[in-house]
């Protein structure tokens, strides 16, 4: 029986890194709408060109676009141990559409995990690196915008999931392997590690 997970968390929390580790170890498939959009943008498709503008402005791509991409993947992939949704859903409409897509397949979201980070500390890290490397960092403002965007949509989507059950938190400030161990503990796998 498939076990589907949502990795919820701000930019730079390591969602993608952790999703790839869990994918590799346990046969899940990571579905990252951000990665899919970047692939489309790099390929210069109509959708990609449209998405790139929106992404550059730090806005959300329309619901029907990302929902369509996720559905397309689920229709075309062999059923994995479960999906790890990374960067999706970002709106309640996306969360509802995801529930409906999974219900059609006799599945559901089995676990939502929140990767938590200390925003100030992350921003300081980026600033420090920029200084050490002797360059001005224009990413700081972009990063602040992305955090603000995250806070905004998290305030809507997390309550949607919390109304359905526990949303365990994982400390994303720990080293990568420790974060993986926390995730494995939540999943109840590989506990000897
Ligand atoms: P990410 O790599 O997940 O941070 O996504 C990068 C950018 O892609 C976001 O800032 C949005 O502009 C867009 N994007 C990714 N996923 C979604 C989504 N689920 N809904 C709307 N826009 C998205």
Tab-separated table of C-alpha atoms and ligand atoms in Angstrom:
chain	number	residue	atom	x	y	z
A	1	UNK	CA	0.000	0.000	0.000
A	2	UNK	CA	1.428	3.346	-1.020
A	3	UNK	CA	2.424	5.827	1.672
A	4	UNK	CA	2.342	9.438	0.529
A	5	UNK	CA	4.193	12.237	2.250
A	6	UNK	CA	4.210	16.019	1.998
A	7	UNK	CA	7.500	17.709	2.859
A	8	UNK	CA	6.474	21.138	3.975
A	9	UNK	CA	8.995	23.847	4.737
A	10	UNK	CA	10.560	27.154	3.720
A	11	UNK	CA	13.171	27.639	1.018
A	12	UNK	CA	16.626	26.424	2.013
A	13	UNK	CA	15.211	24.015	4.593
A	14	UNK	CA	16.688	21.061	2.711
A	15	UNK	CA	13.386	19.582	1.506
A	16	UNK	CA	14.826	18.619	-1.866
A	17	UNK	CA	17.994	17.151	-0.382
A	18	UNK	CA	16.083	15.081	2.143
A	19	UNK	CA	13.437	14.009	-0.368
A	20	UNK	CA	16.183	12.668	-2.636
A	21	UNK	CA	17.801	10.735	0.226
A	22	UNK	CA	14.496	9.158	1.273
A	23	UNK	CA	13.656	8.452	-2.371
A	24	UNK	CA	16.935	6.646	-2.884
A	25	UNK	CA	16.774	4.620	0.330
A	26	UNK	CA	13.134	3.616	0.417
A	27	UNK	CA	11.777	3.636	-3.131
A	28	UNK	CA	9.687	6.766	-2.915
A	29	UNK	CA	9.340	9.180	-5.799
A	30	UNK	CA	9.934	12.881	-5.162
A	31	UNK	CA	7.587	15.205	-7.002
A	32	UNK	CA	8.957	18.749	-6.824
A	33	UNK	CA	6.891	21.336	-8.683
A	34	UNK	CA	9.820	23.798	-8.411
A	35	UNK	CA	12.142	21.310	-10.187
A	36	UNK	CA	9.492	20.594	-12.835
A	37	UNK	CA	9.009	24.306	-13.495
A	38	UNK	CA	12.767	24.899	-13.728
A	39	UNK	CA	13.050	22.004	-16.205
A	40	UNK	CA	10.296	23.540	-18.330
A	41	UNK	CA	11.935	26.967	-18.125
A	42	UNK	CA	15.321	25.551	-19.177
A	43	UNK	CA	13.683	23.757	-22.109
A	44	UNK	CA	12.046	27.029	-23.153
A	45	UNK	CA	8.533	25.567	-23.431
A	46	UNK	CA	5.579	27.994	-23.433
A	47	UNK	CA	4.729	26.895	-19.931
A	48	UNK	CA	8.344	27.286	-18.846
A	49	UNK	CA	8.658	30.788	-20.245
A	50	UNK	CA	5.441	31.849	-18.522
A	51	UNK	CA	6.523	30.208	-15.258
A	52	UNK	CA	9.970	31.794	-15.307
A	53	UNK	CA	8.495	35.288	-15.237
A	54	UNK	CA	6.261	34.414	-12.319
A	55	UNK	CA	9.066	32.659	-10.441
A	56	UNK	CA	11.393	35.615	-10.967
A	57	UNK	CA	8.817	37.879	-9.403
A	58	UNK	CA	8.624	35.573	-6.394
A	59	UNK	CA	4.962	34.836	-7.061
A	60	UNK	CA	3.045	31.583	-7.232
A	61	UNK	CA	2.441	29.852	-10.541
A	62	UNK	CA	-1.316	29.325	-11.130
A	63	UNK	CA	-2.874	26.366	-9.334
A	64	UNK	CA	-4.075	24.641	-12.514
A	65	UNK	CA	-0.527	24.617	-13.913
A	66	UNK	CA	1.105	22.895	-10.948
A	67	UNK	CA	-1.874	20.602	-10.335
A	68	UNK	CA	-1.714	19.559	-14.000
A	69	UNK	CA	2.010	18.788	-13.746
A	70	UNK	CA	1.515	16.640	-10.651
A	71	UNK	CA	-1.391	14.766	-12.226
A	72	UNK	CA	0.620	14.176	-15.386
A	73	UNK	CA	3.434	12.625	-13.315
A	74	UNK	CA	1.101	10.385	-11.364
A	75	UNK	CA	-0.545	9.231	-14.593
A	76	UNK	CA	2.748	8.382	-16.211
A	77	UNK	CA	4.878	6.951	-13.432
A	78	UNK	CA	4.903	3.421	-12.212
A	79	UNK	CA	3.368	3.327	-8.725
A	80	UNK	CA	6.223	3.837	-6.220
A	81	UNK	CA	6.346	3.003	-2.504
A	82	UNK	CA	4.839	6.444	-2.166
A	83	UNK	CA	5.210	9.997	-3.370
A	84	UNK	CA	7.088	12.723	-1.563
A	85	UNK	CA	5.487	16.023	-2.488
A	86	UNK	CA	8.103	18.755	-2.251
A	87	UNK	CA	7.050	22.389	-2.669
A	88	UNK	CA	3.505	21.284	-3.403
A	89	UNK	CA	0.812	22.044	-2.280
A	90	UNK	CA	1.268	25.780	-1.700
A	91	UNK	CA	-2.427	26.725	-1.640
A	92	UNK	CA	-5.509	25.144	-0.108
A	93	UNK	CA	-6.900	24.656	-3.636
A	94	UNK	CA	-3.777	22.646	-4.502
A	95	UNK	CA	-4.117	20.614	-1.288
A	96	UNK	CA	-7.748	19.836	-2.103
A	97	UNK	CA	-6.895	18.905	-5.689
A	98	UNK	CA	-4.133	16.632	-4.423
A	99	UNK	CA	-6.541	14.886	-2.046
A	100	UNK	CA	-8.967	14.375	-4.939
A	101	UNK	CA	-6.250	13.051	-7.302
A	102	UNK	CA	-5.093	10.570	-4.676
A	103	UNK	CA	-8.652	9.546	-3.740
A	104	UNK	CA	-9.251	8.649	-7.398
A	105	UNK	CA	-6.374	6.215	-7.028
A	106	UNK	CA	-7.586	4.829	-3.697
A	107	UNK	CA	-4.832	6.702	-1.880
A	108	UNK	CA	-4.388	9.668	0.417
A	109	UNK	CA	-1.779	11.866	2.056
A	110	UNK	CA	-0.546	9.689	4.901
A	111	UNK	CA	1.901	12.100	6.491
A	112	UNK	CA	2.701	15.793	6.399
A	113	UNK	CA	6.047	16.779	7.857
A	114	UNK	CA	7.199	20.306	8.526
A	115	UNK	CA	10.898	21.038	8.142
A	116	UNK	CA	11.597	23.981	10.386
A	117	UNK	CA	14.473	26.442	10.082
A	118	UNK	CA	15.616	29.582	11.821
A	119	UNK	CA	15.176	32.239	9.127
A	120	UNK	CA	17.487	34.798	10.732
A	121	UNK	CA	20.238	32.252	11.123
A	122	UNK	CA	19.914	31.149	7.487
A	123	UNK	CA	20.033	34.723	6.240
A	124	UNK	CA	23.121	35.375	8.398
A	125	UNK	CA	24.796	32.312	6.873
A	126	UNK	CA	24.223	33.574	3.352
A	127	UNK	CA	25.449	37.058	4.319
A	128	UNK	CA	28.559	35.657	5.976
A	129	UNK	CA	29.405	33.526	2.938
A	130	UNK	CA	28.962	36.512	0.637
A	131	UNK	CA	31.314	38.599	2.796
A	132	UNK	CA	33.923	35.853	2.989
A	133	UNK	CA	33.810	35.513	-0.763
A	134	UNK	CA	34.133	39.269	-1.093
A	135	UNK	CA	30.985	39.851	-3.086
A	136	UNK	CA	27.817	41.737	-2.560
A	137	UNK	CA	24.946	39.396	-2.149
A	138	UNK	CA	21.844	40.285	-4.043
A	139	UNK	CA	20.308	36.977	-3.019
A	140	UNK	CA	19.521	38.205	0.469
A	141	UNK	CA	16.545	40.279	-0.618
A	142	UNK	CA	15.283	37.457	-2.828
A	143	UNK	CA	15.625	35.084	0.090
A	144	UNK	CA	13.678	37.379	2.408
A	145	UNK	CA	10.910	37.620	-0.191
A	146	UNK	CA	10.791	33.833	-0.480
A	147	UNK	CA	10.562	33.440	3.296
A	148	UNK	CA	7.742	35.978	3.424
A	149	UNK	CA	5.950	34.125	0.634
A	150	UNK	CA	6.386	30.895	2.571
A	151	UNK	CA	4.988	32.347	5.804
A	152	UNK	CA	2.015	33.575	3.867
A	153	UNK	CA	1.072	30.257	2.281
A	154	UNK	CA	2.097	28.136	5.278
A	155	UNK	CA	-0.443	30.069	7.360
A	156	UNK	CA	-3.150	28.735	5.057
A	157	UNK	CA	-1.985	25.268	4.079
A	158	UNK	CA	-0.696	24.030	7.455
A	159	UNK	CA	-4.057	24.577	9.200
A	160	UNK	CA	-5.701	22.591	6.373
A	161	UNK	CA	-3.494	19.610	7.223
A	162	UNK	CA	-3.502	20.156	10.993
A	163	UNK	CA	-7.295	19.907	10.890
A	164	UNK	CA	-6.791	16.355	9.600
A	165	UNK	CA	-4.111	15.224	12.039
A	166	UNK	CA	-0.679	15.739	13.492
A	167	UNK	CA	1.966	17.543	11.460
A	168	UNK	CA	5.271	16.466	13.007
A	169	UNK	CA	8.116	18.970	12.889
A	170	UNK	CA	11.695	18.179	11.950
A	171	UNK	CA	14.605	20.463	12.868
A	172	UNK	CA	16.087	21.441	9.511
A	173	UNK	CA	18.988	23.318	11.126
A	174	UNK	CA	20.758	20.073	12.046
A	175	UNK	CA	23.403	18.499	9.786
A	176	UNK	CA	21.971	16.627	6.773
A	177	UNK	CA	22.413	13.107	8.186
A	178	UNK	CA	20.789	14.085	11.485
A	179	UNK	CA	17.815	15.561	9.656
A	180	UNK	CA	17.498	12.303	7.713
A	181	UNK	CA	17.504	10.386	11.012
A	182	UNK	CA	14.744	12.593	12.395
A	183	UNK	CA	12.683	11.976	9.266
A	184	UNK	CA	13.293	8.247	9.503
A	185	UNK	CA	12.170	8.303	13.123
A	186	UNK	CA	8.932	10.022	12.086
A	187	UNK	CA	8.485	7.463	9.312
A	188	UNK	CA	9.273	4.631	11.720
A	189	UNK	CA	11.978	3.189	9.463
A	190	UNK	CA	15.642	2.355	9.947
A	191	UNK	CA	15.492	3.074	13.665
A	192	UNK	CA	18.676	1.198	14.444
A	193	UNK	CA	20.637	3.856	12.528
B	1	LIG	P1	10.697	25.889	-5.119
B	1	LIG	O1	11.879	25.331	-5.817
B	1	LIG	O2	9.754	24.833	-4.589
B	1	LIG	O3	11.034	26.889	-4.057
B	1	LIG	O4	9.849	26.675	-6.229
B	1	LIG	C1	10.390	27.760	-6.950
B	1	LIG	C2	9.270	28.651	-7.506
B	1	LIG	O5	8.418	27.896	-8.374
B	1	LIG	C3	8.320	29.213	-6.441
B	1	LIG	O6	8.825	30.393	-5.876
B	1	LIG	C4	7.063	29.469	-7.266
B	1	LIG	O7	7.161	30.634	-8.059
B	1	LIG	C5	7.064	28.276	-8.207
B	1	LIG	N1	6.334	27.122	-7.606
B	1	LIG	C6	6.877	25.926	-7.221
B	1	LIG	N2	5.944	25.118	-6.723
B	1	LIG	C7	4.769	25.802	-6.770
B	1	LIG	C8	3.441	25.511	-6.359
B	1	LIG	N3	3.134	24.341	-5.774
B	1	LIG	N4	2.500	26.464	-6.564
B	1	LIG	C9	2.797	27.633	-7.155
B	1	LIG	N5	4.028	27.981	-7.538
B	1	LIG	C10	5.021	27.080	-7.348
